[in-house]
Amino acid sequence: MPYARANHLRAVTQLLNTVLPFLLLMAVLTYGARIHSWLTLPLVPPAVFLLVRLFAIQHDCGHGSFFASRFANDLLGRAIGLVTLTPYAFWRGSHAVHHASSGNLDRRGTGDITMLTVREYQALSPLRRLLYRAYRHPLVLFGLGPLYLFVVKNRIPIANPFRHWKSWSSILGTNAALAAIVVLMVLTAGTRAFVLTYLPVILLAASIGIWLFYIQHQFEHAYWASAPDWDFHEAALQGSSFYDLPVVLHWLTGYIGFHHIHHICTKIPNYRLRDCFTQNPEFRDAARRLTLFDSLKCLRLALWDEERQRLVSFRSCANSIASVRVSGPFDTPASFGIAITASAVQQLTKINLPK
């Protein structure tokens, strides 16, 4: 595919027009926090979106597409990971699993948002249904979720340290570097500046990032199939949305709205996705197009109806057929697991999904 090659000039240009304004805005916000922080509030949204764009660059580095050199990709990816609070190597591994299993009902649980089928939900006890409904609530997914993911989950290695030593070194190495950066920032700029600038920016950017990830695969006419019927290309084209955003938002989000093309070929860098879309009618015709208004309607969708082959709401599920019991272990409460309470998480881990 001619688009699946890096262009160093475009890559460096994108890096500079993202990093430089982001650093400038953060410097102004940090200085303003020490005097009159409310005067700098209008600068928060552009800083947030530039951080989202930085994560999009890190995302490309994880796929080895931003630069031609793997060393350069990994070096930049690790550096940006210190800004986005993301252990680069650990995230890259789980994200690769997401791409290899997206839309596969039998391989849920790694690098995705927890989603149950109608039958699985109906088979739950009332308490577990309540916990799942709480987990799927927007305030939890996009409010508590980012806080848990970036502040807790990404900081604690839980895999076997002997079998997954790279993940451990990625997480612990990132933690050590972050601790040094935070101490340096507090000593130079003060605690007030850190709390009133960096923390709000990173958490708001994380919420937007999770929203983008959500809307890329959680829409009504998405694609989900059991392993024997699962098809990679159908999952990419039908199970990944084309988020038709205004031009400015496409730029700020690193063109990740062309997500169906990204899932077809992860080696296409983000700065070539739009070209690929406009120059290839088949990608326009096959796209599951969502506008900003369409995406808001997806908030109510929470369950995959295997009979109707679409994502449905809890209200729709209430009118479906009687419960059917299912069994089988499920590894994690969610890739963006939400710590509603300690007991709630403990209950969520008992939700059974088939392997």
Short mmCIF file of C-alpha atoms in Angstrom, two decimals:
data_model
loop_
_atom_site.label_atom_id
_atom_site.label_comp_id
_atom_site.label_asym_id
_atom_site.label_seq_id
_atom_site.Cartn_x
_atom_site.Cartn_y
_atom_site.Cartn_z
CA MET A 1 0.00 0.00 0.00
CA PRO A 2 1.65 3.29 -1.11
CA TYR A 3 0.35 5.17 1.94
CA ALA A 4 2.01 2.76 4.38
CA ARG A 5 5.36 4.49 4.48
CA ALA A 6 6.72 7.23 6.67
CA ASN A 7 7.55 10.70 5.39
CA HIS A 8 10.21 12.21 7.62
CA LEU A 9 9.50 15.80 6.60
CA ARG A 10 5.78 15.48 7.38
CA ALA A 11 6.54 13.60 10.60
CA VAL A 12 9.00 16.21 11.88
CA THR A 13 6.68 19.04 10.83
CA GLN A 14 3.78 17.45 12.70
CA LEU A 15 5.93 16.87 15.75
CA LEU A 16 7.11 20.48 15.83
CA ASN A 17 3.69 22.04 15.24
CA THR A 18 2.37 19.96 18.13
CA VAL A 19 5.15 19.97 20.70
CA LEU A 20 6.18 23.63 20.45
CA PRO A 21 2.69 25.17 20.93
CA PHE A 22 1.93 22.62 23.65
CA LEU A 23 5.07 23.53 25.61
CA LEU A 24 4.36 27.23 25.13
CA LEU A 25 0.79 26.88 26.38
CA MET A 26 1.90 24.81 29.38
CA ALA A 27 4.55 27.40 30.23
CA VAL A 28 1.96 30.21 30.13
CA LEU A 29 -0.53 28.14 32.16
CA THR A 30 2.13 27.31 34.74
CA TYR A 31 3.17 30.95 35.06
CA GLY A 32 -0.45 32.08 35.21
CA ALA A 33 -1.26 29.59 37.97
CA ARG A 34 1.20 31.39 40.22
CA ILE A 35 -0.57 34.73 39.75
CA HIS A 36 -4.17 34.69 38.45
CA SER A 37 -4.99 31.23 37.14
CA TRP A 38 -8.47 32.20 35.93
CA LEU A 39 -6.91 34.56 33.35
CA THR A 40 -5.31 31.58 31.58
CA LEU A 41 -8.42 29.36 31.53
CA PRO A 42 -9.06 30.01 27.79
CA LEU A 43 -5.70 28.37 27.09
CA VAL A 44 -6.70 25.06 28.69
CA PRO A 45 -8.79 23.64 25.78
CA PRO A 46 -6.06 24.10 23.13
CA ALA A 47 -3.49 22.59 25.52
CA VAL A 48 -5.80 19.62 26.11
CA PHE A 49 -6.31 18.95 22.40
CA LEU A 50 -2.61 19.34 21.63
CA LEU A 51 -1.95 16.68 24.27
CA VAL A 52 -4.51 14.45 22.52
CA ARG A 53 -2.60 15.08 19.27
CA LEU A 54 0.64 14.14 21.04
CA PHE A 55 -0.93 10.85 22.08
CA ALA A 56 -1.93 10.26 18.45
CA ILE A 57 1.75 10.63 17.53
CA GLN A 58 2.70 8.23 20.32
CA HIS A 59 0.06 5.86 18.97
CA ASP A 60 1.71 5.93 15.54
CA CYS A 61 5.09 5.28 17.14
CA GLY A 62 3.62 2.19 18.81
CA HIS A 63 2.61 0.89 15.39
CA GLY A 64 6.02 1.73 13.95
CA SER A 65 4.52 4.08 11.37
CA PHE A 66 5.45 7.62 12.38
CA PHE A 67 9.11 7.32 11.39
CA ALA A 68 10.73 4.67 9.19
CA SER A 69 13.17 3.79 11.98
CA ARG A 70 11.92 1.55 14.77
CA PHE A 71 14.51 3.05 17.10
CA ALA A 72 13.26 6.58 16.39
CA ASN A 73 9.63 5.50 16.87
CA ASP A 74 10.36 3.82 20.20
CA LEU A 75 12.50 6.70 21.44
CA LEU A 76 9.83 9.27 20.64
CA GLY A 77 7.03 7.01 21.90
CA ARG A 78 8.72 6.58 25.28
CA ALA A 79 9.37 10.32 25.55
CA ILE A 80 5.74 11.23 24.81
CA GLY A 81 4.63 8.50 27.23
CA LEU A 82 6.14 10.56 30.05
CA VAL A 83 3.82 13.43 29.12
CA THR A 84 0.72 11.27 28.60
CA LEU A 85 1.38 9.12 31.72
CA THR A 86 1.48 6.04 29.50
CA PRO A 87 4.07 3.24 29.91
CA TYR A 88 4.89 2.95 26.22
CA ALA A 89 5.97 -0.69 25.85
CA PHE A 90 3.18 -1.97 28.10
CA TRP A 91 0.55 0.02 26.19
CA ARG A 92 1.99 -1.04 22.82
CA GLY A 93 1.57 -4.72 23.72
CA SER A 94 -2.05 -4.44 24.89
CA HIS A 95 -2.92 -2.23 21.93
CA ALA A 96 -1.52 -4.82 19.52
CA VAL A 97 -3.89 -7.37 21.07
CA HIS A 98 -6.76 -4.94 20.50
CA HIS A 99 -5.96 -4.76 16.80
CA ALA A 100 -5.66 -8.54 16.52
CA SER A 101 -8.98 -9.20 18.24
CA SER A 102 -11.23 -6.18 17.66
CA GLY A 103 -14.79 -7.33 17.03
CA ASN A 104 -14.09 -10.89 18.23
CA LEU A 105 -16.61 -11.82 20.93
CA ASP A 106 -14.39 -14.64 22.17
CA ARG A 107 -11.32 -12.44 22.68
CA ARG A 108 -12.69 -9.54 24.69
CA GLY A 109 -10.88 -8.22 27.74
CA THR A 110 -7.54 -6.80 26.56
CA GLY A 111 -7.13 -3.27 25.26
CA ASP A 112 -10.86 -2.63 24.92
CA ILE A 113 -13.90 -1.36 26.78
CA THR A 114 -15.93 -4.06 28.51
CA MET A 115 -19.09 -4.88 26.58
CA LEU A 116 -21.52 -7.70 27.32
CA THR A 117 -23.99 -9.33 24.99
CA VAL A 118 -27.71 -9.18 25.78
CA ARG A 119 -27.73 -12.83 26.85
CA GLU A 120 -24.71 -12.39 29.10
CA TYR A 121 -26.27 -9.37 30.75
CA GLN A 122 -29.60 -11.10 31.28
CA ALA A 123 -27.80 -14.02 32.91
CA LEU A 124 -26.24 -11.80 35.58
CA SER A 125 -27.54 -11.39 39.10
CA PRO A 126 -29.32 -8.08 39.87
CA LEU A 127 -26.24 -6.78 41.70
CA ARG A 128 -23.90 -7.52 38.80
CA ARG A 129 -26.34 -5.95 36.37
CA LEU A 130 -26.34 -2.82 38.52
CA LEU A 131 -22.52 -2.77 38.57
CA TYR A 132 -22.33 -3.17 34.81
CA ARG A 133 -24.86 -0.37 34.31
CA ALA A 134 -22.78 1.82 36.62
CA TYR A 135 -19.63 0.97 34.68
CA ARG A 136 -21.25 1.92 31.37
CA HIS A 137 -22.53 5.24 32.68
CA PRO A 138 -20.83 8.18 30.89
CA LEU A 139 -19.76 9.77 34.18
CA VAL A 140 -17.88 6.59 35.06
CA LEU A 141 -16.49 5.76 31.60
CA PHE A 142 -15.31 9.29 30.84
CA GLY A 143 -14.98 10.71 34.33
CA LEU A 144 -13.67 8.15 36.80
CA GLY A 145 -12.32 5.94 34.00
CA PRO A 146 -9.48 8.23 32.88
CA LEU A 147 -8.48 8.87 36.49
CA TYR A 148 -8.32 5.16 37.24
CA LEU A 149 -6.57 4.23 33.98
CA PHE A 150 -3.80 6.81 34.02
CA VAL A 151 -3.29 7.33 37.75
CA VAL A 152 -3.80 3.77 39.02
CA LYS A 153 -3.90 1.05 36.35
CA ASN A 154 -0.96 2.32 34.30
CA ARG A 155 1.14 2.61 37.43
CA ILE A 156 0.78 -0.93 38.79
CA PRO A 157 2.26 -3.99 37.01
CA ILE A 158 0.14 -7.08 37.64
CA ALA A 159 1.46 -9.62 35.13
CA ASN A 160 3.99 -12.33 35.99
CA PRO A 161 7.33 -10.46 36.30
CA PHE A 162 9.33 -13.37 34.88
CA ARG A 163 7.17 -13.91 31.80
CA HIS A 164 6.34 -10.23 31.23
CA TRP A 165 9.49 -8.46 32.39
CA LYS A 166 9.25 -5.95 29.53
CA SER A 167 5.86 -4.77 30.81
CA TRP A 168 7.22 -4.49 34.34
CA SER A 169 10.26 -2.51 33.22
CA SER A 170 8.05 -0.27 31.07
CA ILE A 171 5.66 0.53 33.92
CA LEU A 172 8.24 0.87 36.68
CA GLY A 173 10.65 2.81 34.47
CA THR A 174 7.89 5.22 33.48
CA ASN A 175 6.87 5.59 37.12
CA ALA A 176 10.43 6.45 38.17
CA ALA A 177 10.82 9.01 35.40
CA LEU A 178 7.42 10.54 36.18
CA ALA A 179 8.28 10.81 39.88
CA ALA A 180 11.44 12.72 39.00
CA ILE A 181 9.56 15.04 36.63
CA VAL A 182 6.81 15.76 39.18
CA VAL A 183 9.35 16.52 41.92
CA LEU A 184 11.27 18.81 39.57
CA MET A 185 8.07 20.62 38.52
CA VAL A 186 6.90 21.07 42.11
CA LEU A 187 10.32 22.39 43.17
CA THR A 188 10.59 24.83 40.29
CA ALA A 189 7.00 25.89 39.61
CA GLY A 190 5.30 24.99 42.88
CA THR A 191 2.57 22.57 43.90
CA ARG A 192 -0.18 25.02 42.98
CA ALA A 193 1.03 25.27 39.39
CA PHE A 194 1.24 21.49 39.07
CA VAL A 195 -2.25 20.92 40.49
CA LEU A 196 -3.93 23.73 38.55
CA THR A 197 -2.24 23.18 35.18
CA TYR A 198 -0.86 19.76 34.36
CA LEU A 199 -3.37 17.60 36.23
CA PRO A 200 -6.50 19.19 34.68
CA VAL A 201 -4.93 19.12 31.20
CA ILE A 202 -3.90 15.46 31.40
CA LEU A 203 -7.24 14.31 32.85
CA LEU A 204 -9.33 16.23 30.31
CA ALA A 205 -7.14 14.92 27.49
CA ALA A 206 -7.53 11.40 28.87
CA SER A 207 -11.33 11.77 28.89
CA ILE A 208 -11.28 12.89 25.26
CA GLY A 209 -8.95 10.02 24.38
CA ILE A 210 -11.24 7.44 25.96
CA TRP A 211 -14.22 9.03 24.22
CA LEU A 212 -12.46 8.71 20.86
CA PHE A 213 -11.58 5.09 21.57
CA TYR A 214 -15.17 4.43 22.66
CA ILE A 215 -16.80 5.93 19.58
CA GLN A 216 -14.41 4.11 17.26
CA HIS A 217 -15.97 0.73 18.13
CA GLN A 218 -19.09 1.31 20.24
CA PHE A 219 -21.76 2.35 17.76
CA GLU A 220 -25.08 0.80 16.75
CA HIS A 221 -24.15 -0.98 13.52
CA ALA A 222 -20.71 -2.13 14.60
CA TYR A 223 -19.23 -5.56 13.98
CA TRP A 224 -18.96 -8.36 16.52
CA ALA A 225 -18.74 -12.08 15.79
CA SER A 226 -17.72 -15.29 17.51
CA ALA A 227 -14.24 -16.60 16.72
CA PRO A 228 -15.28 -19.13 14.01
CA ASP A 229 -17.13 -16.41 12.07
CA TRP A 230 -14.80 -13.51 12.83
CA ASP A 231 -13.10 -11.85 9.85
CA PHE A 232 -10.26 -9.34 10.21
CA HIS A 233 -11.20 -7.17 7.23
CA GLU A 234 -14.90 -7.07 8.11
CA ALA A 235 -14.00 -6.18 11.69
CA ALA A 236 -11.79 -3.35 10.44
CA LEU A 237 -14.22 -1.85 7.93
CA GLN A 238 -17.53 -2.53 9.68
CA GLY A 239 -16.40 -2.56 13.31
CA SER A 240 -14.38 0.67 13.18
CA SER A 241 -16.08 3.99 12.60
CA PHE A 242 -15.25 6.90 10.34
CA TYR A 243 -15.67 9.77 12.79
CA ASP A 244 -16.48 12.61 10.41
CA LEU A 245 -15.19 15.56 12.41
CA PRO A 246 -14.68 19.19 11.42
CA VAL A 247 -11.27 19.81 9.79
CA VAL A 248 -9.81 21.45 12.91
CA LEU A 249 -10.80 18.53 15.14
CA HIS A 250 -9.38 16.04 12.64
CA TRP A 251 -6.09 17.92 12.88
CA LEU A 252 -6.17 18.14 16.69
CA THR A 253 -6.96 14.43 17.09
CA GLY A 254 -4.28 13.24 14.71
CA TYR A 255 -6.79 12.11 12.05
CA ILE A 256 -7.71 9.10 14.18
CA GLY A 257 -11.31 9.58 13.01
CA PHE A 258 -10.34 7.64 9.87
CA HIS A 259 -10.22 4.64 12.13
CA HIS A 260 -11.49 2.04 9.67
CA ILE A 261 -8.47 2.72 7.45
CA HIS A 262 -6.16 2.55 10.44
CA HIS A 263 -7.49 -0.89 11.35
CA ILE A 264 -7.06 -2.14 7.78
CA CYS A 265 -3.40 -1.08 7.79
CA THR A 266 -1.71 0.11 10.97
CA LYS A 267 1.42 1.05 9.04
CA ILE A 268 -0.28 4.10 7.50
CA PRO A 269 0.90 7.10 9.56
CA ASN A 270 -1.81 9.46 10.74
CA TYR A 271 -0.65 12.23 8.40
CA ARG A 272 -1.47 10.01 5.39
CA LEU A 273 -4.89 8.73 6.54
CA ARG A 274 -6.84 11.62 5.07
CA ASP A 275 -5.08 11.27 1.70
CA CYS A 276 -5.85 7.56 1.68
CA PHE A 277 -9.51 8.26 2.42
CA THR A 278 -10.02 10.96 -0.21
CA GLN A 279 -8.14 9.13 -2.97
CA ASN A 280 -9.77 5.71 -2.51
CA PRO A 281 -13.57 5.63 -3.01
CA GLU A 282 -13.82 2.13 -1.53
CA PHE A 283 -12.87 3.50 1.89
CA ARG A 284 -15.53 6.21 1.62
CA ASP A 285 -18.21 3.74 0.48
CA ALA A 286 -17.44 1.14 3.16
CA ALA A 287 -17.14 3.62 6.02
CA ARG A 288 -19.43 3.48 9.06
CA ARG A 289 -19.78 7.26 9.15
CA LEU A 290 -20.56 9.05 12.40
CA THR A 291 -20.94 12.80 12.82
CA LEU A 292 -20.51 14.58 16.14
CA PHE A 293 -24.29 14.55 16.60
CA ASP A 294 -24.49 10.83 15.70
CA SER A 295 -21.78 9.99 18.20
CA LEU A 296 -23.69 11.52 21.11
CA LYS A 297 -26.56 9.10 20.47
CA CYS A 298 -24.12 6.21 20.99
CA LEU A 299 -23.82 7.04 24.69
CA ARG A 300 -26.97 5.04 25.50
CA LEU A 301 -25.73 1.87 23.75
CA ALA A 302 -24.27 -0.76 26.07
CA LEU A 303 -25.08 -4.33 24.96
CA TRP A 304 -24.46 -6.35 21.82
CA ASP A 305 -27.61 -8.06 20.55
CA GLU A 306 -26.42 -11.17 18.72
CA GLU A 307 -29.82 -11.79 17.15
CA ARG A 308 -30.28 -8.29 15.72
CA GLN A 309 -26.53 -7.80 15.13
CA ARG A 310 -26.38 -4.35 16.63
CA LEU A 311 -25.47 -2.53 19.81
CA VAL A 312 -28.55 -1.75 21.90
CA SER A 313 -29.48 0.19 25.02
CA PHE A 314 -30.44 -1.19 28.42
CA ARG A 315 -34.03 -0.12 27.76
CA SER A 316 -34.10 -2.15 24.56
CA CYS A 317 -32.67 -5.12 26.43
CA ALA A 318 -35.45 -4.89 29.01
CA ASN A 319 -37.89 -5.75 26.26
CA SER A 320 -35.93 -8.73 24.92
CA ILE A 321 -36.36 -12.44 25.55
CA ALA A 322 -35.86 -14.18 28.90
CA SER A 323 -32.43 -14.73 30.39
CA VAL A 324 -30.11 -17.43 29.11
CA ARG A 325 -27.32 -18.52 31.40
CA VAL A 326 -23.72 -18.43 30.12
CA SER A 327 -20.49 -19.37 31.81
CA GLY A 328 -16.75 -18.99 31.47
CA PRO A 329 -14.02 -16.87 33.05
CA PHE A 330 -13.34 -13.25 32.18
CA ASP A 331 -9.89 -11.91 32.91
CA THR A 332 -10.48 -8.25 33.65
CA PRO A 333 -13.37 -5.94 34.50
CA ALA A 334 -12.31 -3.72 31.61
CA SER A 335 -9.28 -2.38 29.81
CA PHE A 336 -10.29 0.91 31.35
CA GLY A 337 -11.40 -0.84 34.60
CA ILE A 338 -13.30 1.47 36.86
CA ALA A 339 -12.74 1.49 40.60
CA ILE A 340 -16.32 2.31 41.58
CA THR A 341 -15.56 0.85 45.00
CA ALA A 342 -13.33 -2.00 46.05
CA SER A 343 -16.32 -4.32 46.37
CA ALA A 344 -17.75 -3.16 43.04
CA VAL A 345 -14.56 -4.03 41.20
CA GLN A 346 -14.47 -7.36 42.95
CA GLN A 347 -17.99 -8.06 41.72
CA LEU A 348 -17.18 -6.91 38.17
CA THR A 349 -14.36 -9.42 37.93
CA LYS A 350 -16.92 -12.14 38.48
CA ILE A 351 -18.82 -11.31 35.30
CA ASN A 352 -18.34 -14.36 33.12
CA LEU A 353 -17.63 -14.25 29.43
CA PRO A 354 -16.96 -17.18 27.11
CA LYS A 355 -13.37 -17.79 26.02
#
